[in-house]
Tab-separated table of N, CA, C and O and ligand atoms in Angstrom:
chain	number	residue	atom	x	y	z
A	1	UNK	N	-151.319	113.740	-13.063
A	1	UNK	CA	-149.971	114.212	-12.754
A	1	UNK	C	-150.047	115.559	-12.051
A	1	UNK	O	-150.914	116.364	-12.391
A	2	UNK	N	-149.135	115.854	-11.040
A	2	UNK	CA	-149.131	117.095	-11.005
A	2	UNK	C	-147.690	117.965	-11.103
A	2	UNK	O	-146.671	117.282	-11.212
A	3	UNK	N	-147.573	119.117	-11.079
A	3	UNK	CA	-146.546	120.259	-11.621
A	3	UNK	C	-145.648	120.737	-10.685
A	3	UNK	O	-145.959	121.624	-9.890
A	4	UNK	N	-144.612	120.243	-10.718
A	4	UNK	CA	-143.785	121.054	-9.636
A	4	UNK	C	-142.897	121.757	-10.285
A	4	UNK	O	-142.349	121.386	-11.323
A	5	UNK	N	-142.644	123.155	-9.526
A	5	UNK	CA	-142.166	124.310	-10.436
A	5	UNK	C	-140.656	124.888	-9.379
A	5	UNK	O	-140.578	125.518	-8.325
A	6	UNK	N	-139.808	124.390	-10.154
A	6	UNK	CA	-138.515	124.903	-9.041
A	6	UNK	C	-138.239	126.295	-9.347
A	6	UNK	O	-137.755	126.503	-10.460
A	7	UNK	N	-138.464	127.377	-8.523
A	7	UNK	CA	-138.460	128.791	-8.826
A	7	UNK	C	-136.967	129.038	-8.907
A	7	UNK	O	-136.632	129.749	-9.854
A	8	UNK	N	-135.987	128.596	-8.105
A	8	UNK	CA	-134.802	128.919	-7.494
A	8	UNK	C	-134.157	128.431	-8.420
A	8	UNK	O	-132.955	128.643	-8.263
A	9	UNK	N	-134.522	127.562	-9.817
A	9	UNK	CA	-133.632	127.132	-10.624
A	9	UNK	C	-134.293	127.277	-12.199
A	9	UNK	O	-134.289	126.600	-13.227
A	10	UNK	N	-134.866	128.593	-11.739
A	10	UNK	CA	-135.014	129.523	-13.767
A	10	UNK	C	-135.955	128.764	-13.510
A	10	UNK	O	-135.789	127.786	-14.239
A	11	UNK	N	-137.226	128.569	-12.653
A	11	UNK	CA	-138.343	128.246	-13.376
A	11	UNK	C	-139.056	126.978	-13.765
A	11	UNK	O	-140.201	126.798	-14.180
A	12	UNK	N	-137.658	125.806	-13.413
A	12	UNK	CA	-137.947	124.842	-14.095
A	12	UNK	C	-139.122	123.969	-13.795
A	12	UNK	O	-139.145	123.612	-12.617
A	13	UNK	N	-140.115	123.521	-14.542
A	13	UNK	CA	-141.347	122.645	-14.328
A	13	UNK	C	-141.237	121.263	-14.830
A	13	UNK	O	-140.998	120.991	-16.006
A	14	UNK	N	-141.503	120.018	-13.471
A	14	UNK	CA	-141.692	119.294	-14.040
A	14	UNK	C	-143.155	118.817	-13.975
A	14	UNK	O	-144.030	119.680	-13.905
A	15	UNK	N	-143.538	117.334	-13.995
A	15	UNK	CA	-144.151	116.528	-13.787
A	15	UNK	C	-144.197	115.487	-13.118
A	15	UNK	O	-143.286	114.708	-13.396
A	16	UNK	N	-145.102	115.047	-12.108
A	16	UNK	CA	-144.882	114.236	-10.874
A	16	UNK	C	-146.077	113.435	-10.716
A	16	UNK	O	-147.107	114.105	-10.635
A	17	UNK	N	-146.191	112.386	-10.661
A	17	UNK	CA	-146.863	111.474	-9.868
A	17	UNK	C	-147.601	112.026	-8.275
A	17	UNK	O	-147.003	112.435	-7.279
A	18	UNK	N	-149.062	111.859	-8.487
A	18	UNK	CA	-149.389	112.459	-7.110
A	18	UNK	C	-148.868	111.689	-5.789
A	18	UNK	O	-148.754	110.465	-5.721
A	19	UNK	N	-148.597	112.515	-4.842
A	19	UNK	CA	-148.098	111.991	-3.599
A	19	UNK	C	-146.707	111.534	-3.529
A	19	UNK	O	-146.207	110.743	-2.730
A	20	UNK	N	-146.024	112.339	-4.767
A	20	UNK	CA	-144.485	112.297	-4.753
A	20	UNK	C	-143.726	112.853	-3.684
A	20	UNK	O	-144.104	113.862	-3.088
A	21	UNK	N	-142.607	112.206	-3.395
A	21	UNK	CA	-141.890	113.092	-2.285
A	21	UNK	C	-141.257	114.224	-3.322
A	21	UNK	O	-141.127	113.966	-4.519
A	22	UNK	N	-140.848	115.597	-2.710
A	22	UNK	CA	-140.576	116.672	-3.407
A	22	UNK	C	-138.704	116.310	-3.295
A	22	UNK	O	-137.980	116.105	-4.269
A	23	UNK	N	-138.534	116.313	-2.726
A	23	UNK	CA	-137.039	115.886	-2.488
A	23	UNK	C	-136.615	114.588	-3.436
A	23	UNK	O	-135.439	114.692	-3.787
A	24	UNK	N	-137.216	113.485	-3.903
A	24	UNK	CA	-136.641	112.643	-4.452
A	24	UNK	C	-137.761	113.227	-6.232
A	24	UNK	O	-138.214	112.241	-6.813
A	25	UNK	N	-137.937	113.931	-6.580
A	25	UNK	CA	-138.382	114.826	-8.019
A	25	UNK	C	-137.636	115.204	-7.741
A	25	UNK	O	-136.804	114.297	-7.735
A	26	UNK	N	-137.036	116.390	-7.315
A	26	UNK	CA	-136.192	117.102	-7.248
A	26	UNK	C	-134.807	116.305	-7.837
A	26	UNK	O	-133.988	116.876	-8.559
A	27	UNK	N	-134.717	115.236	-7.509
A	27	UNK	CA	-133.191	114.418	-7.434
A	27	UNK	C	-133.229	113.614	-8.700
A	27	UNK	O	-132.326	113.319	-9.484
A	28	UNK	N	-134.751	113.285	-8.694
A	28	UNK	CA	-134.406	112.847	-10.487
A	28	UNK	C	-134.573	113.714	-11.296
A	28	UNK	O	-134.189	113.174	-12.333
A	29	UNK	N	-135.005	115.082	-11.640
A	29	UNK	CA	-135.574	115.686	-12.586
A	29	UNK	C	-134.479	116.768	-12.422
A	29	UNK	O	-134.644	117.714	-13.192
A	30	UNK	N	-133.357	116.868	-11.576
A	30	UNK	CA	-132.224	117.813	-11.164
A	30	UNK	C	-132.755	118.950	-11.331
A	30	UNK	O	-132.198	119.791	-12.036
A	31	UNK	N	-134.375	119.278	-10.481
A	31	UNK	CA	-134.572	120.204	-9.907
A	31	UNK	C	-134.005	121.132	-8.877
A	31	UNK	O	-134.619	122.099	-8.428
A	32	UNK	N	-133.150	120.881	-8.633
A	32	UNK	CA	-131.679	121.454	-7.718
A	32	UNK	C	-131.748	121.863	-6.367
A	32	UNK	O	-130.895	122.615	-5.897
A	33	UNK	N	-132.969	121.301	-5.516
A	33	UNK	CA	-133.218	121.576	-4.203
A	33	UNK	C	-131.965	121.045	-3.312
A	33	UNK	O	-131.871	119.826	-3.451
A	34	UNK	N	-131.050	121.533	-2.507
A	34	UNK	CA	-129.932	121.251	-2.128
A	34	UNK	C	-130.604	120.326	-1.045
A	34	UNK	O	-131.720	120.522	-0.562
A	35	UNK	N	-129.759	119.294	-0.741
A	35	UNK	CA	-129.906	118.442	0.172
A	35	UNK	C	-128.478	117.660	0.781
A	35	UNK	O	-127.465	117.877	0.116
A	36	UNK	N	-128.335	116.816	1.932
A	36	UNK	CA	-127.406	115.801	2.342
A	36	UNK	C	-128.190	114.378	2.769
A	36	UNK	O	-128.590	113.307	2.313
A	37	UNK	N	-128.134	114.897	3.556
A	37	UNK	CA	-128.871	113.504	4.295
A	37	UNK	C	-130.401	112.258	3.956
A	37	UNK	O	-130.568	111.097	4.330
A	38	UNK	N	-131.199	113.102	3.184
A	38	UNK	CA	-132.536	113.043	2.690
A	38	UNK	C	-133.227	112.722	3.622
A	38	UNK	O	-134.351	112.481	3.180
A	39	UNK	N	-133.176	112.546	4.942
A	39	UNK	CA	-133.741	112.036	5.930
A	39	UNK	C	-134.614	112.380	7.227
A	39	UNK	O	-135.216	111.840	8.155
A	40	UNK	N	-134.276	113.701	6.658
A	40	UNK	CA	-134.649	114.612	7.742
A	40	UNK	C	-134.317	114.708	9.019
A	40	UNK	O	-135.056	114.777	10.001
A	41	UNK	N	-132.840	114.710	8.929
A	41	UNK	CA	-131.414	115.094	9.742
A	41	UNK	C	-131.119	116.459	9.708
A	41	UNK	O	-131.363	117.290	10.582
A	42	UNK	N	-130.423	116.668	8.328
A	42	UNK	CA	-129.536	117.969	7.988
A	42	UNK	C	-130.481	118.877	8.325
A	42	UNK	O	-130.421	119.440	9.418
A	43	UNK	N	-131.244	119.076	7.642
A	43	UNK	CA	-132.521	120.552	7.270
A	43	UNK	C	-132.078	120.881	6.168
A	43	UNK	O	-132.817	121.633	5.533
A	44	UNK	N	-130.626	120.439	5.442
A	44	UNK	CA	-130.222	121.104	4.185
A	44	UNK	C	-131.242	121.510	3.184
A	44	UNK	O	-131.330	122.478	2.429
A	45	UNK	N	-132.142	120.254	3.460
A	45	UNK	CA	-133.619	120.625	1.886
A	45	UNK	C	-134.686	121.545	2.179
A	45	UNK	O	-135.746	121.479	1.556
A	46	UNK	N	-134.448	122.555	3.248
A	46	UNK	CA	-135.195	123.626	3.979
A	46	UNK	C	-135.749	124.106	2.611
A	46	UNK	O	-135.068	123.824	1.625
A	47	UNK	N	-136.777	124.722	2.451
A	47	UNK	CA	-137.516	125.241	1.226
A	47	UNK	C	-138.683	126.085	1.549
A	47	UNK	O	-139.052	126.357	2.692
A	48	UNK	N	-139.238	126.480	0.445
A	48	UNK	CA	-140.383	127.520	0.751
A	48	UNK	C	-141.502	127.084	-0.550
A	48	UNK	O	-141.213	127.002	-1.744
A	49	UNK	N	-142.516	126.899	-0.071
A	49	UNK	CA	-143.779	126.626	-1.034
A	49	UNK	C	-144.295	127.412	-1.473
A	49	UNK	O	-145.458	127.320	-1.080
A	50	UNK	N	-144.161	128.443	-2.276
A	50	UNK	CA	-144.527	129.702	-2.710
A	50	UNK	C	-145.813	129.514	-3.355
A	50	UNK	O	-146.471	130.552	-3.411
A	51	UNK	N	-146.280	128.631	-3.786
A	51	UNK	CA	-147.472	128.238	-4.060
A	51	UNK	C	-148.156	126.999	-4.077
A	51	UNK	O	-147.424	126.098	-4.486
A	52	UNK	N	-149.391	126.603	-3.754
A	52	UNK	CA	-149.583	125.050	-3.899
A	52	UNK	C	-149.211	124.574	-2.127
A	52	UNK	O	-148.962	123.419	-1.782
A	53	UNK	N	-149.245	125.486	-1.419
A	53	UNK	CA	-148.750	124.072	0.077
A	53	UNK	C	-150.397	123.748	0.796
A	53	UNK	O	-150.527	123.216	1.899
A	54	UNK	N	-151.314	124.095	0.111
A	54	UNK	CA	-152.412	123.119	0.304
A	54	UNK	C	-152.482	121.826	-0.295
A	54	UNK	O	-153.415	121.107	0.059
A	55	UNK	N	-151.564	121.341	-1.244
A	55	UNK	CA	-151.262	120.389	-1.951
A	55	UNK	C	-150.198	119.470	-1.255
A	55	UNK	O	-149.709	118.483	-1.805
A	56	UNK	N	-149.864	119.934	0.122
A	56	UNK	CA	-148.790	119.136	0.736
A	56	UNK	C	-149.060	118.381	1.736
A	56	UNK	O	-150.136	118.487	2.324
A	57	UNK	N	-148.111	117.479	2.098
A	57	UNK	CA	-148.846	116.856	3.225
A	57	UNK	C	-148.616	117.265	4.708
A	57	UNK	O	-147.920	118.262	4.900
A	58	UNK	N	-149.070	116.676	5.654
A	58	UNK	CA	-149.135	116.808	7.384
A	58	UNK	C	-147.343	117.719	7.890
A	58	UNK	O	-146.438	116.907	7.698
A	59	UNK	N	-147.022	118.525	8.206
A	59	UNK	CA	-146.148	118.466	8.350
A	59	UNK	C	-145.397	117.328	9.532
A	59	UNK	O	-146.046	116.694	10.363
A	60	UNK	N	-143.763	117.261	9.345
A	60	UNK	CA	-143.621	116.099	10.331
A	60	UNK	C	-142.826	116.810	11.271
A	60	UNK	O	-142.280	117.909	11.171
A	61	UNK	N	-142.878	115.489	12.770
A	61	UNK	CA	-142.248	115.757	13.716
A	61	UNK	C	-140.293	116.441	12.995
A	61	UNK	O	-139.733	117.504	13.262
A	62	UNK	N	-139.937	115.594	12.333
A	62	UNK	CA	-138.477	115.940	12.317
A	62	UNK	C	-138.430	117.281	11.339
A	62	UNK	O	-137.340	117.831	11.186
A	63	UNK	N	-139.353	117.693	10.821
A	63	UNK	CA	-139.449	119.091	10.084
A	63	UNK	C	-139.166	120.244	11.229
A	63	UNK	O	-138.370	121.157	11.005
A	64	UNK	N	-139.872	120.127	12.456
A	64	UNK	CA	-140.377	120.748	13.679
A	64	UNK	C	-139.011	120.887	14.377
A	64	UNK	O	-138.835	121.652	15.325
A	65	UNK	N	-138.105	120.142	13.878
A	65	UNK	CA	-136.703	120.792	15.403
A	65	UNK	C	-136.188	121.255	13.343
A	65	UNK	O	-135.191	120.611	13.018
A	66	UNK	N	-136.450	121.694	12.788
A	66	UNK	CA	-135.805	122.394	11.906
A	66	UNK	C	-136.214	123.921	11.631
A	66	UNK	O	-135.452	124.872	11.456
A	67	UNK	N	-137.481	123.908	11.639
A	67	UNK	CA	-138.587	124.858	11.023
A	67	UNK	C	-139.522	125.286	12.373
A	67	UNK	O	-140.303	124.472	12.867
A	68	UNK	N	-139.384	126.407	12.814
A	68	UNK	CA	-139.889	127.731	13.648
A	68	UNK	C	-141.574	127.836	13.128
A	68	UNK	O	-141.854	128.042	11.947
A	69	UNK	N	-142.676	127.651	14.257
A	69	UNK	CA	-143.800	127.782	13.612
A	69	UNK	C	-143.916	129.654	12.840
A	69	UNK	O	-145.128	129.869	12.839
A	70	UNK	N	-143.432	130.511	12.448
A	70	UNK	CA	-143.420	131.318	11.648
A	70	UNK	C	-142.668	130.525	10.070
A	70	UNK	O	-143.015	130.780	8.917
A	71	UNK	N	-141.771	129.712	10.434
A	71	UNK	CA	-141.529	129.104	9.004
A	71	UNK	C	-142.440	128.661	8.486
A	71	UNK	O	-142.902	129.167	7.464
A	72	UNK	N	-143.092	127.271	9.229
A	72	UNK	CA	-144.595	126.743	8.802
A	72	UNK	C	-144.948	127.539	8.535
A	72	UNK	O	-145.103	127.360	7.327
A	73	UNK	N	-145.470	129.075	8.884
A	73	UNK	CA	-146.388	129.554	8.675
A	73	UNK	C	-146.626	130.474	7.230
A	73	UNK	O	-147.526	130.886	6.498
A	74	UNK	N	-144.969	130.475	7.402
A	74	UNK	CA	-144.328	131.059	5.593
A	74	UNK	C	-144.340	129.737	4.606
A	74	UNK	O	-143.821	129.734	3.490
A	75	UNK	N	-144.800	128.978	5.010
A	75	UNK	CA	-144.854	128.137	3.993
A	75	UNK	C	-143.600	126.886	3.448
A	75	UNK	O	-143.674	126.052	2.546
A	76	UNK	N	-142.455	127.203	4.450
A	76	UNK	CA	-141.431	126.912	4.632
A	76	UNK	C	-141.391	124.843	5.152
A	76	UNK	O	-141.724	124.503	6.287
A	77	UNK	N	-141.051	124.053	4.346
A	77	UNK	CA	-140.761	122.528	4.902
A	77	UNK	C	-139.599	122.429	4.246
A	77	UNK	O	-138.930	123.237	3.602
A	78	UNK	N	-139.409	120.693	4.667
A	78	UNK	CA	-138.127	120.256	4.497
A	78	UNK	C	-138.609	119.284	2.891
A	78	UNK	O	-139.684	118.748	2.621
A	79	UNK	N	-137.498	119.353	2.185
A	79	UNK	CA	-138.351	118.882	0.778
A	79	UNK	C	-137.947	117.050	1.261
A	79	UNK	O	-138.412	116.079	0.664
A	80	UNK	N	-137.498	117.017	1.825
A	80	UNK	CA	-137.297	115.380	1.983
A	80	UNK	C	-138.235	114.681	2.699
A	80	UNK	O	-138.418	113.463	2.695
A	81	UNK	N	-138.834	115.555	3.334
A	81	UNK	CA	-140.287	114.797	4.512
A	81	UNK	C	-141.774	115.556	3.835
A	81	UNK	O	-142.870	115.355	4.358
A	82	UNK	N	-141.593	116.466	2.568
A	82	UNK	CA	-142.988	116.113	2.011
A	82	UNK	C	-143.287	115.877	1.055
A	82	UNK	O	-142.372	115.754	0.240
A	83	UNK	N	-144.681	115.675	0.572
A	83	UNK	CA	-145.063	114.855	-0.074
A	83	UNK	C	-146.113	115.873	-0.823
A	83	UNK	O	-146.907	116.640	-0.278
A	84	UNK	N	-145.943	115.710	-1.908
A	84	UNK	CA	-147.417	116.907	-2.554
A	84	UNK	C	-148.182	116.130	-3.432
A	84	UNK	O	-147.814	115.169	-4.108
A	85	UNK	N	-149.551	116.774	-3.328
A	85	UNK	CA	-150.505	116.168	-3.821
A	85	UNK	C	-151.288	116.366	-4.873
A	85	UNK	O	-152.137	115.590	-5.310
A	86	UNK	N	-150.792	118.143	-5.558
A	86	UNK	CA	-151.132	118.708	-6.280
A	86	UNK	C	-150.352	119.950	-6.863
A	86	UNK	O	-149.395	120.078	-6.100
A	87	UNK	N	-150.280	120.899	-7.801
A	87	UNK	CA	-149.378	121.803	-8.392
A	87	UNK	C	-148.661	122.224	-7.212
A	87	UNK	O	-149.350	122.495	-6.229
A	88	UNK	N	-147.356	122.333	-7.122
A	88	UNK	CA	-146.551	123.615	-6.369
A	88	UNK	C	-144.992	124.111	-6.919
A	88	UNK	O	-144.085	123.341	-7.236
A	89	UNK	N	-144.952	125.238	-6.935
A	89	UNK	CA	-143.960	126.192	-6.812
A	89	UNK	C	-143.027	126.167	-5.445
A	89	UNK	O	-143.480	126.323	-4.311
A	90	UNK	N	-141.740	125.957	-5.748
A	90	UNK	CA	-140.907	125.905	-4.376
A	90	UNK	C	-139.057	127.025	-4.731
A	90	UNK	O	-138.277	127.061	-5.683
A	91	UNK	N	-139.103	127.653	-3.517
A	91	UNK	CA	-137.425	128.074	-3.513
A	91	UNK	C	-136.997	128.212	-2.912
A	91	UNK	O	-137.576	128.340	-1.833
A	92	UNK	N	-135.804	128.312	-2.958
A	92	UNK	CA	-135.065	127.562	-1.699
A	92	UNK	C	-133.982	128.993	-1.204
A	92	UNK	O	-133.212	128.883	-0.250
B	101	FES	S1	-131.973	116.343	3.188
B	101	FES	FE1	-131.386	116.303	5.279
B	101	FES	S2	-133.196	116.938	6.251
B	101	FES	FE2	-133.844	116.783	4.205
């Protein structure tokens, strides 16, 4: 399993299946990452990986008309287009 830790909502930690999308944990475990669309339309699920984004996956094309390579570079994806593979911390 691994640990995802919603900073932006007191902290909360759950537990995840590796190669979970972070956006649909988030939606069952009402980790509270704001979202609309889940699709990677809005950008609403814009986020920050404060720890753990070696644990994430490839970033994607539709992340890229959302997220400024200084976002990537802050650590910044869309929680609906990734996928983690190991512990992370996220806030939004
Ligand atoms: S929820 Fe719309 S882009 Fe992720």
């Amino acid at each position: 399993m691994v640990q995802i830790t919603f900073l932006s909502n007191g902290g909360k930690s759950v537990d995840a299946s590796p190669n979970s999308n972070l956006l649909r944990v988030s939606i069952r475990e009402q980790g509270g990452i704001p979202f609309k669309c889940g699709g990677g339309l809005c950008g609403t699920c814009r986020c920050k990986i404060e720890h753990g984004i070696e644990h994430t996956d490839t970033v994607k094309m539709k992340e890229r008309r959302h997220l400024s390579e200084e976002d990537l570079r802050e650590g910044y994806r869309m929680a609906c287009q990734t996928f983690v593979s190991g512990d992370v911390s996220v806030s939004w």
